[in-house]
JSON list of N, CA and C in Angstrom, two decimals:
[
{"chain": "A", "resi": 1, "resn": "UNK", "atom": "N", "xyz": [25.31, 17.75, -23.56]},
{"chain": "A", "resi": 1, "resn": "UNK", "atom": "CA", "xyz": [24.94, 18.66, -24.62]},
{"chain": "A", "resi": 1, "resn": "UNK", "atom": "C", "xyz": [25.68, 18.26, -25.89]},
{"chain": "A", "resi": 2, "resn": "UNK", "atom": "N", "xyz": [24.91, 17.49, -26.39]},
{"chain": "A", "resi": 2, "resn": "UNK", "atom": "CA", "xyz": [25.96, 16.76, -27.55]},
{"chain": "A", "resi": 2, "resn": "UNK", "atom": "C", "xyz": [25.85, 17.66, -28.93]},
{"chain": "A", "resi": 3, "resn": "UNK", "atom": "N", "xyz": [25.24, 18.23, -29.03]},
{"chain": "A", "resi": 3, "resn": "UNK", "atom": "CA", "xyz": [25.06, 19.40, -29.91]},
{"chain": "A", "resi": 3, "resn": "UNK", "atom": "C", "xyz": [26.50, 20.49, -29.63]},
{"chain": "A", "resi": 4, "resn": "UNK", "atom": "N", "xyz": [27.07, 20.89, -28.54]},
{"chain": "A", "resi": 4, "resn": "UNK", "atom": "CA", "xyz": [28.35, 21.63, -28.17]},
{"chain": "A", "resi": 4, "resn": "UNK", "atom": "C", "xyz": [29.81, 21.07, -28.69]},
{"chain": "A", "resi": 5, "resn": "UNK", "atom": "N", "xyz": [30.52, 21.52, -29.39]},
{"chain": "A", "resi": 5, "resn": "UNK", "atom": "CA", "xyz": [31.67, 20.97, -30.01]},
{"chain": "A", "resi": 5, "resn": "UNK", "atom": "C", "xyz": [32.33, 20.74, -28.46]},
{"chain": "A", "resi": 6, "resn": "UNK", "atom": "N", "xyz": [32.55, 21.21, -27.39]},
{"chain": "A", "resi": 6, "resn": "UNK", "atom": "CA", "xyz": [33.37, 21.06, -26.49]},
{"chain": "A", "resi": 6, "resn": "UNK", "atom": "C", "xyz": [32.92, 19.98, -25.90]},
{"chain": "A", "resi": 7, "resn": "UNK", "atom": "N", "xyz": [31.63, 19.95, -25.32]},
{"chain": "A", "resi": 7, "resn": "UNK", "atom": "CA", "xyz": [30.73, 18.90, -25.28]},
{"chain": "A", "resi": 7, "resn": "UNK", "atom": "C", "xyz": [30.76, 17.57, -25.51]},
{"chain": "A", "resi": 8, "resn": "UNK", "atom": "N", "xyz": [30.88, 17.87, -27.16]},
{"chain": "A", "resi": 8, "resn": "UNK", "atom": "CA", "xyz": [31.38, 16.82, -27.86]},
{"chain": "A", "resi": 8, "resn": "UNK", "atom": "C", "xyz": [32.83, 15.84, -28.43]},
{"chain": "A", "resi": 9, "resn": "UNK", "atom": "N", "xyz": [33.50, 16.86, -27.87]},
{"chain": "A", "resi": 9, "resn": "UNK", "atom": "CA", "xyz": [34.99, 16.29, -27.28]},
{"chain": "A", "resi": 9, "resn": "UNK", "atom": "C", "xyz": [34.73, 15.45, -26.73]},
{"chain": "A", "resi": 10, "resn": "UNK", "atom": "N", "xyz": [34.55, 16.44, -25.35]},
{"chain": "A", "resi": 10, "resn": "UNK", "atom": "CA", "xyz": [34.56, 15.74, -23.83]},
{"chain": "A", "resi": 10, "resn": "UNK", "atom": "C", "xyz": [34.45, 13.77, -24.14]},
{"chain": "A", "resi": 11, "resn": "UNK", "atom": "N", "xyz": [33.21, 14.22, -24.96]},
{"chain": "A", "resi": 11, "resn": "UNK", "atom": "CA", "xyz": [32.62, 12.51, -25.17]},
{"chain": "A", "resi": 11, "resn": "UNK", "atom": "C", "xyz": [32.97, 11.41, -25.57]},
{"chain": "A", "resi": 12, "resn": "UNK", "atom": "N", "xyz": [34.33, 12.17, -26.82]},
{"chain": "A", "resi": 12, "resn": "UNK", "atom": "CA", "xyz": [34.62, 11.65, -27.58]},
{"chain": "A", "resi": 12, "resn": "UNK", "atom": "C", "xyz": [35.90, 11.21, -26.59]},
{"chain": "A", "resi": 13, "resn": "UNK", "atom": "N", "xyz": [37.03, 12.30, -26.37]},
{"chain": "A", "resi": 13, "resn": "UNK", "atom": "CA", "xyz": [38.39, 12.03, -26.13]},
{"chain": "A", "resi": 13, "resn": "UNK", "atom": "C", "xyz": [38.61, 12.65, -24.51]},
{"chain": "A", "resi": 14, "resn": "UNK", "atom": "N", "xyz": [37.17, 12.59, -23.51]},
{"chain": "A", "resi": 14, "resn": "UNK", "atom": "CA", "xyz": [37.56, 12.59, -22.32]},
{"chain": "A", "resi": 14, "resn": "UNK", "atom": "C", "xyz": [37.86, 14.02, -22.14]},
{"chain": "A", "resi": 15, "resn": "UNK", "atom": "N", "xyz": [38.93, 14.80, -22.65]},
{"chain": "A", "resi": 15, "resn": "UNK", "atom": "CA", "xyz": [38.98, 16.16, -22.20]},
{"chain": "A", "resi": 15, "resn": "UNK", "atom": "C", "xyz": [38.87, 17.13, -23.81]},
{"chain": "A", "resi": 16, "resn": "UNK", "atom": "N", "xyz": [38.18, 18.00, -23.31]},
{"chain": "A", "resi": 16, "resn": "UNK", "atom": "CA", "xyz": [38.75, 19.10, -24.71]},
{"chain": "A", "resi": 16, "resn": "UNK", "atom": "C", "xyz": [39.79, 19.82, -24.34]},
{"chain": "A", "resi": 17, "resn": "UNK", "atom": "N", "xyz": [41.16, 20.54, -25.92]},
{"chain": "A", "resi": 17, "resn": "UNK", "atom": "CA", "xyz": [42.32, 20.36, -25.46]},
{"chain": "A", "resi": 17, "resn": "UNK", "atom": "C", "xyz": [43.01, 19.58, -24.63]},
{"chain": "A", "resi": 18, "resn": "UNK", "atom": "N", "xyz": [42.79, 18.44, -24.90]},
{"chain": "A", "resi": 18, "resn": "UNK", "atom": "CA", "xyz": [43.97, 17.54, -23.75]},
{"chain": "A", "resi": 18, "resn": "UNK", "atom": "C", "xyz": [45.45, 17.65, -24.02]},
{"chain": "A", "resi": 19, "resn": "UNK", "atom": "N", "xyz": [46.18, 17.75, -25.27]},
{"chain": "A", "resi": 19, "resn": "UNK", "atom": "CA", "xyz": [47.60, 18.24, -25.27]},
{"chain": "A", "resi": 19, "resn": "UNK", "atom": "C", "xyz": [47.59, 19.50, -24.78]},
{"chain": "A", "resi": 20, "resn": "UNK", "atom": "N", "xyz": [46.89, 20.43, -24.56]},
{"chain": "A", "resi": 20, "resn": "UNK", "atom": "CA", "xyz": [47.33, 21.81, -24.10]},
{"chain": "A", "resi": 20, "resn": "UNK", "atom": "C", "xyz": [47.19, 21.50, -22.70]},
{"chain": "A", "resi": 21, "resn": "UNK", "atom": "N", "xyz": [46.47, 20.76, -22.04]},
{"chain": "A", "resi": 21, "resn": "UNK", "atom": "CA", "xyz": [46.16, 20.73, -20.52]},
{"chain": "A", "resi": 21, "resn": "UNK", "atom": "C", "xyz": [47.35, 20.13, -20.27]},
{"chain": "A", "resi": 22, "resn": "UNK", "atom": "N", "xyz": [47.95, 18.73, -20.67]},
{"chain": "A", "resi": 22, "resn": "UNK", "atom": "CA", "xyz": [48.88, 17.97, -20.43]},
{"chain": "A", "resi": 22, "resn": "UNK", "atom": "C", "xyz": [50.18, 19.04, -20.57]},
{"chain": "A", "resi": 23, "resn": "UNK", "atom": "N", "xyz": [50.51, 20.24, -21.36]},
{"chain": "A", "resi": 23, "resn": "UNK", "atom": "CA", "xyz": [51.30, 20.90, -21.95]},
{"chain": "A", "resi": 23, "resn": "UNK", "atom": "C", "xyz": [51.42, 22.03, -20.37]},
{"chain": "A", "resi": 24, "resn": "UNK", "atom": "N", "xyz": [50.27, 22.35, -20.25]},
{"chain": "A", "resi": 24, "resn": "UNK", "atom": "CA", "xyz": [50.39, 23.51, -19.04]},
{"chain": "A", "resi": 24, "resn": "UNK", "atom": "C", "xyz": [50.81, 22.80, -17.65]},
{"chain": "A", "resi": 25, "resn": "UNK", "atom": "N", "xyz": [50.14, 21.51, -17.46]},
{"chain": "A", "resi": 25, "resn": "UNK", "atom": "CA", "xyz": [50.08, 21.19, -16.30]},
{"chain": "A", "resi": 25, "resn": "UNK", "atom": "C", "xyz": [51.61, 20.30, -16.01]},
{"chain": "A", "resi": 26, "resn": "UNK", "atom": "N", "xyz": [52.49, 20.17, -17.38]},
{"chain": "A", "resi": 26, "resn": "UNK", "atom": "CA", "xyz": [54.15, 20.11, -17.30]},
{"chain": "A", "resi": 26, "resn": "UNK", "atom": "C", "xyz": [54.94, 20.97, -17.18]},
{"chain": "A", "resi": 27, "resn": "UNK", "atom": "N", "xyz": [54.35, 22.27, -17.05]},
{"chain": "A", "resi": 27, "resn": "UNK", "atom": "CA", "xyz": [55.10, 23.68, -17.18]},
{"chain": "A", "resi": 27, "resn": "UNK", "atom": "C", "xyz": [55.99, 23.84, -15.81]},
{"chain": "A", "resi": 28, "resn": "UNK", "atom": "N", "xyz": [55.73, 22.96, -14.81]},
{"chain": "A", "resi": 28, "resn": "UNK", "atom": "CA", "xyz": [56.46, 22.49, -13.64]},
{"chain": "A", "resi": 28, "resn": "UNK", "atom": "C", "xyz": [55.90, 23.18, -11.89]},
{"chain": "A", "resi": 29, "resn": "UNK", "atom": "N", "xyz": [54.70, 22.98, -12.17]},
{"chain": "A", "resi": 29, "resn": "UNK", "atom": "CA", "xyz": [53.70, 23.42, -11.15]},
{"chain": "A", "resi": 29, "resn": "UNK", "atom": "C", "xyz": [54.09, 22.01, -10.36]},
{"chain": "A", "resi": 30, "resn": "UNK", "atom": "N", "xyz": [53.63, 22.46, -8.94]},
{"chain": "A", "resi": 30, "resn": "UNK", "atom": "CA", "xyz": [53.46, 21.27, -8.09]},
{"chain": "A", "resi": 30, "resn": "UNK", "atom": "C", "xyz": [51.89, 20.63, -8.11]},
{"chain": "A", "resi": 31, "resn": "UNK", "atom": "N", "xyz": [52.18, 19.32, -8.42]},
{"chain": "A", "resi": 31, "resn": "UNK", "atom": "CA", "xyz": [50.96, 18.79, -8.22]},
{"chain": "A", "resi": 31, "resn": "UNK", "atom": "C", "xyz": [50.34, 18.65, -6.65]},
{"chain": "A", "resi": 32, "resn": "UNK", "atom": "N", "xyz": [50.98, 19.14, -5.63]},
{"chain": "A", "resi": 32, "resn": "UNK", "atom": "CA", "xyz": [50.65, 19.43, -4.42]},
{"chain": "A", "resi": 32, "resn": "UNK", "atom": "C", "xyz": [50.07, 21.03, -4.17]},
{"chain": "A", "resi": 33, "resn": "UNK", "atom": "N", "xyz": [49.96, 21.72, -5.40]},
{"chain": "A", "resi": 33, "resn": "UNK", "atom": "CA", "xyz": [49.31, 23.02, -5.04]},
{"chain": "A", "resi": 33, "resn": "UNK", "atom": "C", "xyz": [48.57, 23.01, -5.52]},
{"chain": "A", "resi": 34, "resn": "UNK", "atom": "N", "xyz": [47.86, 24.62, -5.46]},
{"chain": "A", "resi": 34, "resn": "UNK", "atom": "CA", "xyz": [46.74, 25.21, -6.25]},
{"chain": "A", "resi": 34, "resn": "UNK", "atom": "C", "xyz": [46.91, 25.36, -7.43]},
{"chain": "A", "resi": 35, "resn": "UNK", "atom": "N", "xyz": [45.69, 25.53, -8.22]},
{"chain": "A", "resi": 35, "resn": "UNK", "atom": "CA", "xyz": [45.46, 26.11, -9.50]},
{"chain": "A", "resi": 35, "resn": "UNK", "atom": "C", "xyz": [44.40, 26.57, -9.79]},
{"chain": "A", "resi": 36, "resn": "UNK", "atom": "N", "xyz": [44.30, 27.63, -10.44]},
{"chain": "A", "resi": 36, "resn": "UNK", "atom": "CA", "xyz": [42.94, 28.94, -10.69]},
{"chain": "A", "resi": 36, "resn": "UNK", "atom": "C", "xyz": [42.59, 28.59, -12.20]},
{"chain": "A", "resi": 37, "resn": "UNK", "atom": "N", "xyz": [41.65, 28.41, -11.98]},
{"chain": "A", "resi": 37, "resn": "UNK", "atom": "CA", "xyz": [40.71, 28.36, -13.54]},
{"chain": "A", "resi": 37, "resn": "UNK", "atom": "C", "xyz": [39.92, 29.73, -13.38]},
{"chain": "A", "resi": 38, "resn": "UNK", "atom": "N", "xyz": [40.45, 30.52, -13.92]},
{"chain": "A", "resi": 38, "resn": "UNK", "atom": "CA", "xyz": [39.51, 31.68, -14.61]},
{"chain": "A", "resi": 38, "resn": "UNK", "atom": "C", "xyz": [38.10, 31.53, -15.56]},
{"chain": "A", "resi": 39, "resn": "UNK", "atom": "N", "xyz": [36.87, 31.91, -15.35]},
{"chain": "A", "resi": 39, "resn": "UNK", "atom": "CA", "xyz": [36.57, 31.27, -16.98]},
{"chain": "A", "resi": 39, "resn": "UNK", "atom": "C", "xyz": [36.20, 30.14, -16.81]},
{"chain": "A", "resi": 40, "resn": "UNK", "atom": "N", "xyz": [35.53, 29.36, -16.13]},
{"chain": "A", "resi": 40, "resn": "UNK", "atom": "CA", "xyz": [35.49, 27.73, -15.93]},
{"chain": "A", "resi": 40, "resn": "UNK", "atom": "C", "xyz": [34.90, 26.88, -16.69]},
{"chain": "A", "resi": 41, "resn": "UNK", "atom": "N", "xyz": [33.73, 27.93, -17.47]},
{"chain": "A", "resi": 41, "resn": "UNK", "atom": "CA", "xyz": [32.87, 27.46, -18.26]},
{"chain": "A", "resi": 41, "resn": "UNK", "atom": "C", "xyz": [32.33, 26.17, -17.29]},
{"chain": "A", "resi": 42, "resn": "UNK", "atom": "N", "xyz": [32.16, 25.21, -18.20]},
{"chain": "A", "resi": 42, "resn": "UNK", "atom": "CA", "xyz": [31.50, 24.09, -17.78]},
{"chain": "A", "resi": 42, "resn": "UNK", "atom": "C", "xyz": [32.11, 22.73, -17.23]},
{"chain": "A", "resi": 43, "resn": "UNK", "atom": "N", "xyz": [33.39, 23.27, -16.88]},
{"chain": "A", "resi": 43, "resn": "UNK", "atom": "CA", "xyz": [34.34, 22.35, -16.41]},
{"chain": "A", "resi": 43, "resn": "UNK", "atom": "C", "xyz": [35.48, 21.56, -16.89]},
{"chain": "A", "resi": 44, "resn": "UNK", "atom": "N", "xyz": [35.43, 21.49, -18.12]},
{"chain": "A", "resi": 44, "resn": "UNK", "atom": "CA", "xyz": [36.68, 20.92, -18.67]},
{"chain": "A", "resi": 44, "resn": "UNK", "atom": "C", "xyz": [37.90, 20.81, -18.05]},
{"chain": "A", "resi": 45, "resn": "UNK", "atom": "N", "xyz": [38.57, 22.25, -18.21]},
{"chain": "A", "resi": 45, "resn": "UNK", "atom": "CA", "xyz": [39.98, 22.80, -17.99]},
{"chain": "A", "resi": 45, "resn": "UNK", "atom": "C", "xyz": [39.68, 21.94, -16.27]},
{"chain": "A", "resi": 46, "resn": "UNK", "atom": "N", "xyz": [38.44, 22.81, -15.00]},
{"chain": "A", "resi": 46, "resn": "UNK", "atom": "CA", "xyz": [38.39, 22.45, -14.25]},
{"chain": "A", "resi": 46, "resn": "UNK", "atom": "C", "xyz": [38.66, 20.97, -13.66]},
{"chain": "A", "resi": 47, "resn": "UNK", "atom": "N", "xyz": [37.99, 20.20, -14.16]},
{"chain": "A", "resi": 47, "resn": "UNK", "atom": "CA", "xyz": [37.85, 18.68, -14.34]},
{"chain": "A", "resi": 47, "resn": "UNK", "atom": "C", "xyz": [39.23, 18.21, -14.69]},
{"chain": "A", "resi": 48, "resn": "UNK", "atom": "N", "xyz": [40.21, 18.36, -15.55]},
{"chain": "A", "resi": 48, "resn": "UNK", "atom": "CA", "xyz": [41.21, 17.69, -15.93]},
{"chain": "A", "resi": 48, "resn": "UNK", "atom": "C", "xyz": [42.11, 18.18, -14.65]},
{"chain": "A", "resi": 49, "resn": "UNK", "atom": "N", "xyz": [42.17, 19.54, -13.92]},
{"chain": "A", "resi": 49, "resn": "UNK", "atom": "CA", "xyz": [42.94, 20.03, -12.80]},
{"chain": "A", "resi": 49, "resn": "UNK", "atom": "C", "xyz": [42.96, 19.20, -11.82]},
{"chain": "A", "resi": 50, "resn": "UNK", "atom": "N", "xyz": [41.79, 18.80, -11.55]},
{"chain": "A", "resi": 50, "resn": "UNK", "atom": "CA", "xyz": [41.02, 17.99, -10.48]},
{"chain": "A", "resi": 50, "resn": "UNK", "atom": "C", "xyz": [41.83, 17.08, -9.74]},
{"chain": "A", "resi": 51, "resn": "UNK", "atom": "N", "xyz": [42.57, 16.58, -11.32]},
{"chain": "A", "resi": 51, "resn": "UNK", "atom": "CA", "xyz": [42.91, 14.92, -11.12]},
{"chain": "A", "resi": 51, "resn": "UNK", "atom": "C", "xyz": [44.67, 14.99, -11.43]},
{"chain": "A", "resi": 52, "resn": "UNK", "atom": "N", "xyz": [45.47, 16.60, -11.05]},
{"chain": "A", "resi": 52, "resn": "UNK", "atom": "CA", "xyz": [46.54, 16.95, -11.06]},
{"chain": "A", "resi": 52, "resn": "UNK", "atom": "C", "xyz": [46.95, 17.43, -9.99]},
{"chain": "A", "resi": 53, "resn": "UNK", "atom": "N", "xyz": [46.05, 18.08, -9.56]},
{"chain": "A", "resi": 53, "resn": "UNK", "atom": "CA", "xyz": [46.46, 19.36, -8.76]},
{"chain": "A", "resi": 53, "resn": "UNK", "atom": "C", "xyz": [45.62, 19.31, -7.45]},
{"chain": "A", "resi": 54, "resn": "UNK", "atom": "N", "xyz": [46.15, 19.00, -6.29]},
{"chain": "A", "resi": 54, "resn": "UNK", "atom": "CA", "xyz": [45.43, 18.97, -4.86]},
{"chain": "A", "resi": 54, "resn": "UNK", "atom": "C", "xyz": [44.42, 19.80, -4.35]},
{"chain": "A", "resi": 55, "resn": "UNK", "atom": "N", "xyz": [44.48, 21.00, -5.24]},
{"chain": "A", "resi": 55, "resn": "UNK", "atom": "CA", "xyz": [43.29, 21.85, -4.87]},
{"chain": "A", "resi": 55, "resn": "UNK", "atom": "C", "xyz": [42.74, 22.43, -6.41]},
{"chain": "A", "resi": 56, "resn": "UNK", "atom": "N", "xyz": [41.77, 23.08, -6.82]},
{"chain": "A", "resi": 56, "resn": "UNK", "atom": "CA", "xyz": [41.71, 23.77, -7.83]},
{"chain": "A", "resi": 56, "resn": "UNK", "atom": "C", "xyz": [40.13, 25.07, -7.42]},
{"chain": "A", "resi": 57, "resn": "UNK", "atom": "N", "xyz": [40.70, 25.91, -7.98]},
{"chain": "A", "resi": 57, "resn": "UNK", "atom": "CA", "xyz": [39.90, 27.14, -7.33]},
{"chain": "A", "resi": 57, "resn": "UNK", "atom": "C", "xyz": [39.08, 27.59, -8.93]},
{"chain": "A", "resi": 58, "resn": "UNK", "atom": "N", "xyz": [37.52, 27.20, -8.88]},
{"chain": "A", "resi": 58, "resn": "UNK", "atom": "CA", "xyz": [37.13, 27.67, -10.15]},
{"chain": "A", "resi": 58, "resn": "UNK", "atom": "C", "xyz": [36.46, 28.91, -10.08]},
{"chain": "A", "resi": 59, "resn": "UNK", "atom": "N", "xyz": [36.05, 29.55, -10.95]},
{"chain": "A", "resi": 59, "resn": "UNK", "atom": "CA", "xyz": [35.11, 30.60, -11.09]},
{"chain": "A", "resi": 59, "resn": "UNK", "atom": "C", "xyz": [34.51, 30.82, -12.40]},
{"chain": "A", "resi": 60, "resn": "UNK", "atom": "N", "xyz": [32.88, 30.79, -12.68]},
{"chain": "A", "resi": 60, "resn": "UNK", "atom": "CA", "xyz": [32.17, 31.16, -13.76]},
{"chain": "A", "resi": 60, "resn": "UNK", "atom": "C", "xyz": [31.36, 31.80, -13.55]},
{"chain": "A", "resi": 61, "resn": "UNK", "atom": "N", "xyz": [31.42, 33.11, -13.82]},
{"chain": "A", "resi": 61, "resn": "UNK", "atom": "CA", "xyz": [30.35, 34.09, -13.70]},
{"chain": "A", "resi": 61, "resn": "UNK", "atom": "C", "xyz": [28.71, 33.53, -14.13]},
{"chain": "A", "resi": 62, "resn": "UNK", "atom": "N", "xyz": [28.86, 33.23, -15.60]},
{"chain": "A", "resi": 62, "resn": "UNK", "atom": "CA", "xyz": [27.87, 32.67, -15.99]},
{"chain": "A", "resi": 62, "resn": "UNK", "atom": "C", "xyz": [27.47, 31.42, -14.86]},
{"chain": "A", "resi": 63, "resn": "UNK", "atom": "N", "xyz": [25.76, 32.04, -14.91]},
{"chain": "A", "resi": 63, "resn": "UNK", "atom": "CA", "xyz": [24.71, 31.33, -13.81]},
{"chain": "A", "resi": 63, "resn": "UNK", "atom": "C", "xyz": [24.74, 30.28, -14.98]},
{"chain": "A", "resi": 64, "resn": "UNK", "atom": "N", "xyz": [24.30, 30.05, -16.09]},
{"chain": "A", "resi": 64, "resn": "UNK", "atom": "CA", "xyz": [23.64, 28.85, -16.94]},
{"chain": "A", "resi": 64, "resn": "UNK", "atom": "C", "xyz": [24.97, 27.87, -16.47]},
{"chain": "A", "resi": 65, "resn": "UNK", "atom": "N", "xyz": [26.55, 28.43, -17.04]},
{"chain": "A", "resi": 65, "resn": "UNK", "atom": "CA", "xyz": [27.35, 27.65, -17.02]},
{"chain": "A", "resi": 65, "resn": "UNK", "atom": "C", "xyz": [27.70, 26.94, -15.49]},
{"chain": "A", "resi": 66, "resn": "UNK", "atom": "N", "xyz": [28.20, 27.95, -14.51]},
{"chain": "A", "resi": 66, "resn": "UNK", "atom": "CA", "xyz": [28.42, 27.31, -13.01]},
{"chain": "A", "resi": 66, "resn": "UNK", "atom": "C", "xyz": [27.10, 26.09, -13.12]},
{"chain": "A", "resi": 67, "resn": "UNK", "atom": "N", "xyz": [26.12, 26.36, -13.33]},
{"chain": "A", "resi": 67, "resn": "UNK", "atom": "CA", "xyz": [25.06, 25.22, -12.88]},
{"chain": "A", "resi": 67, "resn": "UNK", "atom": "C", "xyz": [26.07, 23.69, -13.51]},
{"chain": "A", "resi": 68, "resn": "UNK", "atom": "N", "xyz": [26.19, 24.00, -14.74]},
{"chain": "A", "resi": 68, "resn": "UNK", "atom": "CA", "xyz": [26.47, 22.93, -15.66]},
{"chain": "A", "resi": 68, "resn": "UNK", "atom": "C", "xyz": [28.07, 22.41, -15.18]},
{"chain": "A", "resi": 69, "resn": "UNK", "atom": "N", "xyz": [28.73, 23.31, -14.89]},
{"chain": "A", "resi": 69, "resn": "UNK", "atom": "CA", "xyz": [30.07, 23.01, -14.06]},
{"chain": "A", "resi": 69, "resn": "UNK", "atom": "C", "xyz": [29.99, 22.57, -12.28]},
{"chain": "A", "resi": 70, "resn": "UNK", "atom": "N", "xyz": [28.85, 23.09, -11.75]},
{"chain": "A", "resi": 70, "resn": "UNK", "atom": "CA", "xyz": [28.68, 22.18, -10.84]},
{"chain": "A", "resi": 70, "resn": "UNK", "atom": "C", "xyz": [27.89, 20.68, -10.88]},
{"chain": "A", "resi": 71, "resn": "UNK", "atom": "N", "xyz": [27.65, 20.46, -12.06]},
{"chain": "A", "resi": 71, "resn": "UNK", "atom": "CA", "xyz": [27.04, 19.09, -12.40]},
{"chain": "A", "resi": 71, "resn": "UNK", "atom": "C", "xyz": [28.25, 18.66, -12.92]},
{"chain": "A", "resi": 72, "resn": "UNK", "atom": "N", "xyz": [29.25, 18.84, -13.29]},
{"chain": "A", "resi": 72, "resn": "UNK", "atom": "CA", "xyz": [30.04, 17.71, -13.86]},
{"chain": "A", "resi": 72, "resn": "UNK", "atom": "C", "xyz": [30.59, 17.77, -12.74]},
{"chain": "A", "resi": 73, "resn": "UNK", "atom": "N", "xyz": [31.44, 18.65, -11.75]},
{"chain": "A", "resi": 73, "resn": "UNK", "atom": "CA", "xyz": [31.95, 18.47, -10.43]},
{"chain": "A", "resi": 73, "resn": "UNK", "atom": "C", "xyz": [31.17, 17.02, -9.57]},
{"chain": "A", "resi": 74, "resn": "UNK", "atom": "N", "xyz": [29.99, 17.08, -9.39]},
{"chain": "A", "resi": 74, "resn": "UNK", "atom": "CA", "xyz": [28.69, 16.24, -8.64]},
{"chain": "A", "resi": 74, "resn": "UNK", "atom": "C", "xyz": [28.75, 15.11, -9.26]},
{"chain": "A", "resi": 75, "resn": "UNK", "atom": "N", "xyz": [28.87, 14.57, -10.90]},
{"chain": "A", "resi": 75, "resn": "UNK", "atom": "CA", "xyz": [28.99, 13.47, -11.94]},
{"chain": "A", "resi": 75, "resn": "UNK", "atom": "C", "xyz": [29.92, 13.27, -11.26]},
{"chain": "A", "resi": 76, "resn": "UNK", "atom": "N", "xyz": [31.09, 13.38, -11.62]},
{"chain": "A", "resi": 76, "resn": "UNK", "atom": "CA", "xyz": [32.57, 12.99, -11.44]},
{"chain": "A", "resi": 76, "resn": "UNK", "atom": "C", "xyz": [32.79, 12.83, -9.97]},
{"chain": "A", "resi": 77, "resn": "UNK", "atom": "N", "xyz": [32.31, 13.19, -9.16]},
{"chain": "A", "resi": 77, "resn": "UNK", "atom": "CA", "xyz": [33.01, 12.89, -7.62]},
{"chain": "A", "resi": 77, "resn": "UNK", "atom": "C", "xyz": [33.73, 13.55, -7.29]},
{"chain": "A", "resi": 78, "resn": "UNK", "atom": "N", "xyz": [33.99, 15.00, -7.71]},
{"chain": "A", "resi": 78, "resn": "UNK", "atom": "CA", "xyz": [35.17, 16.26, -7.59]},
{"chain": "A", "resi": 78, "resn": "UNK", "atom": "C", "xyz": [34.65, 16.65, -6.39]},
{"chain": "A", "resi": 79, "resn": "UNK", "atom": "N", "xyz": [36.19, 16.24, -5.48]},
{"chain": "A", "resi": 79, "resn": "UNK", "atom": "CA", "xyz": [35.73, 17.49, -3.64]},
{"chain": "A", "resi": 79, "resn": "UNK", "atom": "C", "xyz": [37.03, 18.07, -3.62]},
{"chain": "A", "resi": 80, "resn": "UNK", "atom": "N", "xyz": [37.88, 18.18, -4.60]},
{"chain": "A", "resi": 80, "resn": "UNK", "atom": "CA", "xyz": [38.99, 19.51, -4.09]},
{"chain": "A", "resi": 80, "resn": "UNK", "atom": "C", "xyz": [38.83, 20.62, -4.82]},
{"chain": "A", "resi": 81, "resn": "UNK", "atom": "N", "xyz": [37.24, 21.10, -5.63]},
{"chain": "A", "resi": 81, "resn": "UNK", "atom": "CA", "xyz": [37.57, 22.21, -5.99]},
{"chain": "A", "resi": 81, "resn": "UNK", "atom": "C", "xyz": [36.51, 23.25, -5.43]}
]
C-alpha cells in the first residue's frame, strides 16, 4: 500500500519507527521471551519482534488490518507469532 506513510516506510527503511523499536527492545527484555503487541495493525511493531523475541503474541481487532498483518506474517516466513 504505497499510498500509506507507514507503508511507505516499511519500503523505504525496512521498519517504521526503527529507533523506537531498537530503543524498547534494549529496555532489557529477554530475547528468549514473550512480547505482546497490542494494536498490531499491519505488522510492523509485530514483524520487527519476530526477529528479537522467541515468541510474539499479536492482536488486531480490525478484520481489514489482521488480514493485512497476516499477509506480511505469510510474506516474511513468521512462525513464532
Amino acid at each position: 500500500m504505497p499510498h500509506d506513510p507507514i507503508c511507505r516506510e516499511m519500503l523505504v527503511n525496512g521498519f517504521y519507527e526503527n529507533e523506537l523499536l531498537e530503543k524498547m527492545c534494549s529496555l532489557g527484555a529477554s530475547p528468549s521471551g514473550v512480547v505482546l503487541d497490542i494494536g498490531a495493525n499491519i505488522g510492523n511493531h509485530t514483524l520487527y519482534f519476530s526477529r528479537v523475541f522467541s515468541k510474539v503474541i499479536a492482536f488486531e481487532p480490525s478484520r481489514s488490518n489482521c488480514w493485512i498483518l497476516k499477509a506480511n506474517l505469510h510474506l516474511n516466513r513468521v512462525s513464532n507469532v
